[in-house]
Coordinates of C-alpha atoms in Angstrom, one line a residue:
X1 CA 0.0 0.0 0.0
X2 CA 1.3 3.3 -1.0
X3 CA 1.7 6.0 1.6
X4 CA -0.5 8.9 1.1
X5 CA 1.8 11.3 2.2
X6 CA 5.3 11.8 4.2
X7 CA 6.1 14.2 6.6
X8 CA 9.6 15.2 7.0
X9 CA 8.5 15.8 10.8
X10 CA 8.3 12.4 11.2
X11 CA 11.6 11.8 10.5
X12 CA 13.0 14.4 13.0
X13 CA 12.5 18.4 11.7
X14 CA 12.4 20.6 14.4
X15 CA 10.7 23.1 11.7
X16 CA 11.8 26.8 13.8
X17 CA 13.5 27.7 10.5
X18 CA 16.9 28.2 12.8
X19 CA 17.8 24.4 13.8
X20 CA 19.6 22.5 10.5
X21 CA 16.5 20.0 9.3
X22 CA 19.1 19.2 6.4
X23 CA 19.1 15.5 7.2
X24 CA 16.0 15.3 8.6
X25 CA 15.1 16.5 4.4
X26 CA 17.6 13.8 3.2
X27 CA 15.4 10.8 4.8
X28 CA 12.1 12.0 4.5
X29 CA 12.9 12.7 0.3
X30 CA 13.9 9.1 0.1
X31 CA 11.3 7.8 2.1
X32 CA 8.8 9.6 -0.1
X33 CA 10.4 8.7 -3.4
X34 CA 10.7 5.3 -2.9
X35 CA 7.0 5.2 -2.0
X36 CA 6.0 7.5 -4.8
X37 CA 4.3 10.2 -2.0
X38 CA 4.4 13.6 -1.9
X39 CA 6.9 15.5 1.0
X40 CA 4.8 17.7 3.7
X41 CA 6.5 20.4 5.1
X42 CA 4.2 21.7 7.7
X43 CA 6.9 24.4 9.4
X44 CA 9.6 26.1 8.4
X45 CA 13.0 24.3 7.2
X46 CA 16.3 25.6 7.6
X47 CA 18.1 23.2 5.3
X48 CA 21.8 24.0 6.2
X49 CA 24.0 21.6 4.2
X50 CA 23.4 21.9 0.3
X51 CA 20.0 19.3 -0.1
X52 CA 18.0 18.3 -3.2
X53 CA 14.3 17.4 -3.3
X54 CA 13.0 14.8 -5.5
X55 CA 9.8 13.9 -4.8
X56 CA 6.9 16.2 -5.3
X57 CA 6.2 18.9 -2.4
X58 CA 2.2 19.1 -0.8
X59 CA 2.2 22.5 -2.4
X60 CA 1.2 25.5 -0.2
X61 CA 1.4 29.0 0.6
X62 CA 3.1 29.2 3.3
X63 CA 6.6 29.6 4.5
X64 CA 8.7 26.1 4.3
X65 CA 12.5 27.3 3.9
X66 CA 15.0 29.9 5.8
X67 CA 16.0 32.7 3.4
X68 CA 19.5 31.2 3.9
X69 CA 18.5 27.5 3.0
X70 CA 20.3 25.2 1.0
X71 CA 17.9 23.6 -1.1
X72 CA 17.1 22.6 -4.6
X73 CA 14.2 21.6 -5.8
X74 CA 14.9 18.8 -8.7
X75 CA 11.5 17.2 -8.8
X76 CA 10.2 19.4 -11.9
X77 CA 7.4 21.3 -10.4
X78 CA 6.7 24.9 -10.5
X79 CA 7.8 26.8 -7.2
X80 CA 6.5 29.9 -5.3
X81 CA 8.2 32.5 -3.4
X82 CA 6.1 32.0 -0.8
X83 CA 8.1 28.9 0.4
X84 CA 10.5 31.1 1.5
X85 CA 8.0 33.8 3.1
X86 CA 7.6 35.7 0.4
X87 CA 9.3 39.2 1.7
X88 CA 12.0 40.5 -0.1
X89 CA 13.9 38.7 -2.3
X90 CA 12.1 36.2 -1.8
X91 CA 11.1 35.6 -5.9
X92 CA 15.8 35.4 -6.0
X93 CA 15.7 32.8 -3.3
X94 CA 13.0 30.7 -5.7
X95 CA 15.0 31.1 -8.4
X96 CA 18.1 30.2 -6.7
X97 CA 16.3 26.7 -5.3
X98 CA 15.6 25.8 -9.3
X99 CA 18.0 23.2 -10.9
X100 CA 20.7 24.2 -13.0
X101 CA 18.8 22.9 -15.7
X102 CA 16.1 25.9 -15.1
X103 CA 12.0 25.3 -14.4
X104 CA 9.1 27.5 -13.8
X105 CA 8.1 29.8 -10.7
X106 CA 4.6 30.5 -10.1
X107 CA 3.6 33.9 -9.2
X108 CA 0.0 35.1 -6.9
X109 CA -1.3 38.6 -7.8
X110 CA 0.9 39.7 -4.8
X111 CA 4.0 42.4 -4.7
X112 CA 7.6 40.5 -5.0
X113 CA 10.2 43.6 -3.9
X114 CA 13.9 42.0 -5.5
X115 CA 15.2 46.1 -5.5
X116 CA 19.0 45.3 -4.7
X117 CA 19.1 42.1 -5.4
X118 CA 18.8 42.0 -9.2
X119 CA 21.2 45.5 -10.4
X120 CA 23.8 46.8 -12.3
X121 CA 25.5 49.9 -12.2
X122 CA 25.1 51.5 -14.9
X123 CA 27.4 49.9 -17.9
X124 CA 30.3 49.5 -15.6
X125 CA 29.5 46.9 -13.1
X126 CA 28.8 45.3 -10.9
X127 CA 26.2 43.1 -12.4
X128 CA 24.0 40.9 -10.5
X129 CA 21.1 39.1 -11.7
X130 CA 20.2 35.4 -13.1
X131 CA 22.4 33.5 -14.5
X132 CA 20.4 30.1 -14.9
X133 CA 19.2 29.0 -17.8
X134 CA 15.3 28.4 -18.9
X135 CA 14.0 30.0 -16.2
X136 CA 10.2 30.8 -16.6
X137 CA 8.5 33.4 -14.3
X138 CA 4.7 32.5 -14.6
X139 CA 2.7 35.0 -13.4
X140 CA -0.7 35.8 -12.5
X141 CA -2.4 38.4 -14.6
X142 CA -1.0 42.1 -15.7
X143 CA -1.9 44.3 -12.8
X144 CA -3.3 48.2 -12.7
X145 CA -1.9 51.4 -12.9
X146 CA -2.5 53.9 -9.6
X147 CA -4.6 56.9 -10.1
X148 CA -1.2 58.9 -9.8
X149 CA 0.8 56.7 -12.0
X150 CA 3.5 56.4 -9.3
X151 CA 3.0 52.8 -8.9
X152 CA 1.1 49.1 -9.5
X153 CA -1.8 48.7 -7.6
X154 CA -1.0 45.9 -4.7
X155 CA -3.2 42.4 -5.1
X156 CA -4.4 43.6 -8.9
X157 CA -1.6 41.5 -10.5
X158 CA 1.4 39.7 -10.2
X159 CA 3.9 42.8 -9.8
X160 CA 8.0 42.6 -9.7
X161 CA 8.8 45.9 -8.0
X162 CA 13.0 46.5 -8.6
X163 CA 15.3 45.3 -11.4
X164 CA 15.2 42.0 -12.8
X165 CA 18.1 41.3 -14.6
X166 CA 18.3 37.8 -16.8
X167 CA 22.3 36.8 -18.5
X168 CA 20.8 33.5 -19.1
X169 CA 19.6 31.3 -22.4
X170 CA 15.7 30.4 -22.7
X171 CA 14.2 32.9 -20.2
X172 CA 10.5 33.4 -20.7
X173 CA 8.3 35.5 -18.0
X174 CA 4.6 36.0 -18.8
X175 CA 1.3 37.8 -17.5
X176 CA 2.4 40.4 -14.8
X177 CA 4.2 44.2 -14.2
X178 CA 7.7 45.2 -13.5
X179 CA 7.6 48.5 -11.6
X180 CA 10.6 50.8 -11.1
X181 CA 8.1 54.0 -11.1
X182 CA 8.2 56.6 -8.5
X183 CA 6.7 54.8 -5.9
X184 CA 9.0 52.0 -5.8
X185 CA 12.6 53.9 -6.9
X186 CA 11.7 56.2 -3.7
X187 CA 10.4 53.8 -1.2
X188 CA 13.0 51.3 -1.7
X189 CA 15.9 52.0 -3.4
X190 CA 19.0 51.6 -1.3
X191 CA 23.0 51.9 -1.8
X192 CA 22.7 53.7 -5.4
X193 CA 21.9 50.8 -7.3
X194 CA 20.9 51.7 -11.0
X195 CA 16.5 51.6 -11.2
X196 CA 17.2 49.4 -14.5
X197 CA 14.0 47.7 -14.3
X198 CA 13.3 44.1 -16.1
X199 CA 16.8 43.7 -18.4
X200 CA 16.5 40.2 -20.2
X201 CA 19.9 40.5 -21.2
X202 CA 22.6 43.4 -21.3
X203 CA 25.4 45.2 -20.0
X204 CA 27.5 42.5 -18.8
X205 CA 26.1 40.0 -21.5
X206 CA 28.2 41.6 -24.5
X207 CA 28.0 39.7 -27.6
X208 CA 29.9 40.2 -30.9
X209 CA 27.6 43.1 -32.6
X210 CA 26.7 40.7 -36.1
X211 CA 27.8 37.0 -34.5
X212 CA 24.2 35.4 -33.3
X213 CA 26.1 32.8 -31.7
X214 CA 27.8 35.0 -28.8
X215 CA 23.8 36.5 -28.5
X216 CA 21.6 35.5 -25.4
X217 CA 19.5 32.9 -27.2
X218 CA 15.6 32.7 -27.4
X219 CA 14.0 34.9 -24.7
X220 CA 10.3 35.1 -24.7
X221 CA 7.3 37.2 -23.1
X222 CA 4.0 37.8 -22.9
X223 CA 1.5 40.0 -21.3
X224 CA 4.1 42.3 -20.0
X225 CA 3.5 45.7 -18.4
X226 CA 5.9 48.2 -17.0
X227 CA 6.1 51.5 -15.4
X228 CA 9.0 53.3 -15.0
X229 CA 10.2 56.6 -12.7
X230 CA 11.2 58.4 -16.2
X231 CA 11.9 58.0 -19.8
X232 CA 15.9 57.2 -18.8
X233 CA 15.3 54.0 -16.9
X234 CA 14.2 50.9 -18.6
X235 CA 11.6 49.3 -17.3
X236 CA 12.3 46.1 -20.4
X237 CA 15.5 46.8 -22.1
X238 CA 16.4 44.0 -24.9
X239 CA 20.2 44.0 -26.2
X240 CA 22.6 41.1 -27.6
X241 CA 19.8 38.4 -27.7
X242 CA 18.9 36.2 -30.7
X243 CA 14.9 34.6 -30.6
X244 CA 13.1 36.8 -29.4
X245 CA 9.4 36.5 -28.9
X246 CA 6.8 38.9 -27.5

């Protein structure tokens, strides 16, 4: 008979998101592999020796990882911020926790703040931002505009406030905002970093102007709104890529 569930609490997780349920992970992912059943997290892991999860997760919304976990999740599904608490940075740590061979991350019509951790200064450096390939951002529907035009309006779309910068082969986002308006460049901006907005590949991606080969290859989107604080900061800003569809 095949388990309908396993609960990595049963083999040990303290779940305070402080004490290292690394091997307490380890077991309950073989356990539930071997018996083709899906891995409950009911708490919060702090996964502090690098751990991969291959059987499918009891999806949810709620917090199951540290921000400073260890964790991939290899079993092919689509994950959320909101497994690690969905604050800032959280939509980084998600992408970080995808396989080297890339997946999906599923967006709510919720805010995801990455300002900070996605930037590049200017054309100079430093650049920071994803360098995985086939990553898919998934979201939930384009949101509104404010009255005032300063900003997205919170819960009326999936909404990535900050810059998201992509250096990566097959990167397709879909179906929500990317905001670097006024709202967002005043309210959280720290440490000068440049307002660049969504970049699917530039500045430190430079290929040979004519030679598709050295291009970021096939980049997709759709259903993509932006607002930016002025006309000199890209909200989307498309250089060096070869395939792409809109």
């Amino acid at each position: 008979k095949l388990l309908e569930v396993v609960s990595v609490k049963d083999f040990g997780a303290v779940l305070d998101g402080v004490a290292n349920d690394a091997t307490a992970l380890f077991n309950a992912n073989a356990a539930a592999a071997a018996a083709k059943a899906p891995l409950l997290i009911p708490g919060v892991m702090h996964i502090g020796t690098a751990t991969t999860i291959t059987a499918p997760i009891v999806d949810g919304l709620h917090q199951m990882f540290s921000t400073t976990s260890s964790v991939t999740i290899g079993n092919g599904m689509p994950v959320r911020p909101e497994w690690w608490g969905g604050s800032a940075g959280s939509l980084v740590k998600a992408i970080d926790a995808l396989p080297m061979t890339g997946g999906v991350v599923d967006l709510l019509p919720s805010d995801y703040n990455i300002v900070g951790y996605h930037h590049s200064t200017a054309f100079t450096g430093p650049y920071v931002g994803n360098e995985k390939k086939n990553v898919k951002l998934r979201g939930s529907g384009m949101p509104r505009k404010a009255a005032d035009g300063t900003r997205f309006i919170s819960g009326s779309g999936t909404v990535i406030q900050g810059s998201f910068i992509n250096y990566a082969d097959g990167f397709e986002a879909y179906d929500l905002g990317v905001d670097v308006g006024a709202y967002v460049t005043s309210t959280f901006n720290f440490g000068g970093y440049y307002p660049e907005g969504f970049v699917p590949g530039t500045h430190k991606f430079q290929g040979t102007p004519g030679d598709l080969s050295t291009y970021i290859q096939n980049v997709a989107f759709g259903n993509i709104k932006v607002l930016a604080v002025n006309n000199l900061n890209h909200a989307v800003l498309c250089e060096f890529i070869n395939g792409l569809s809109h």
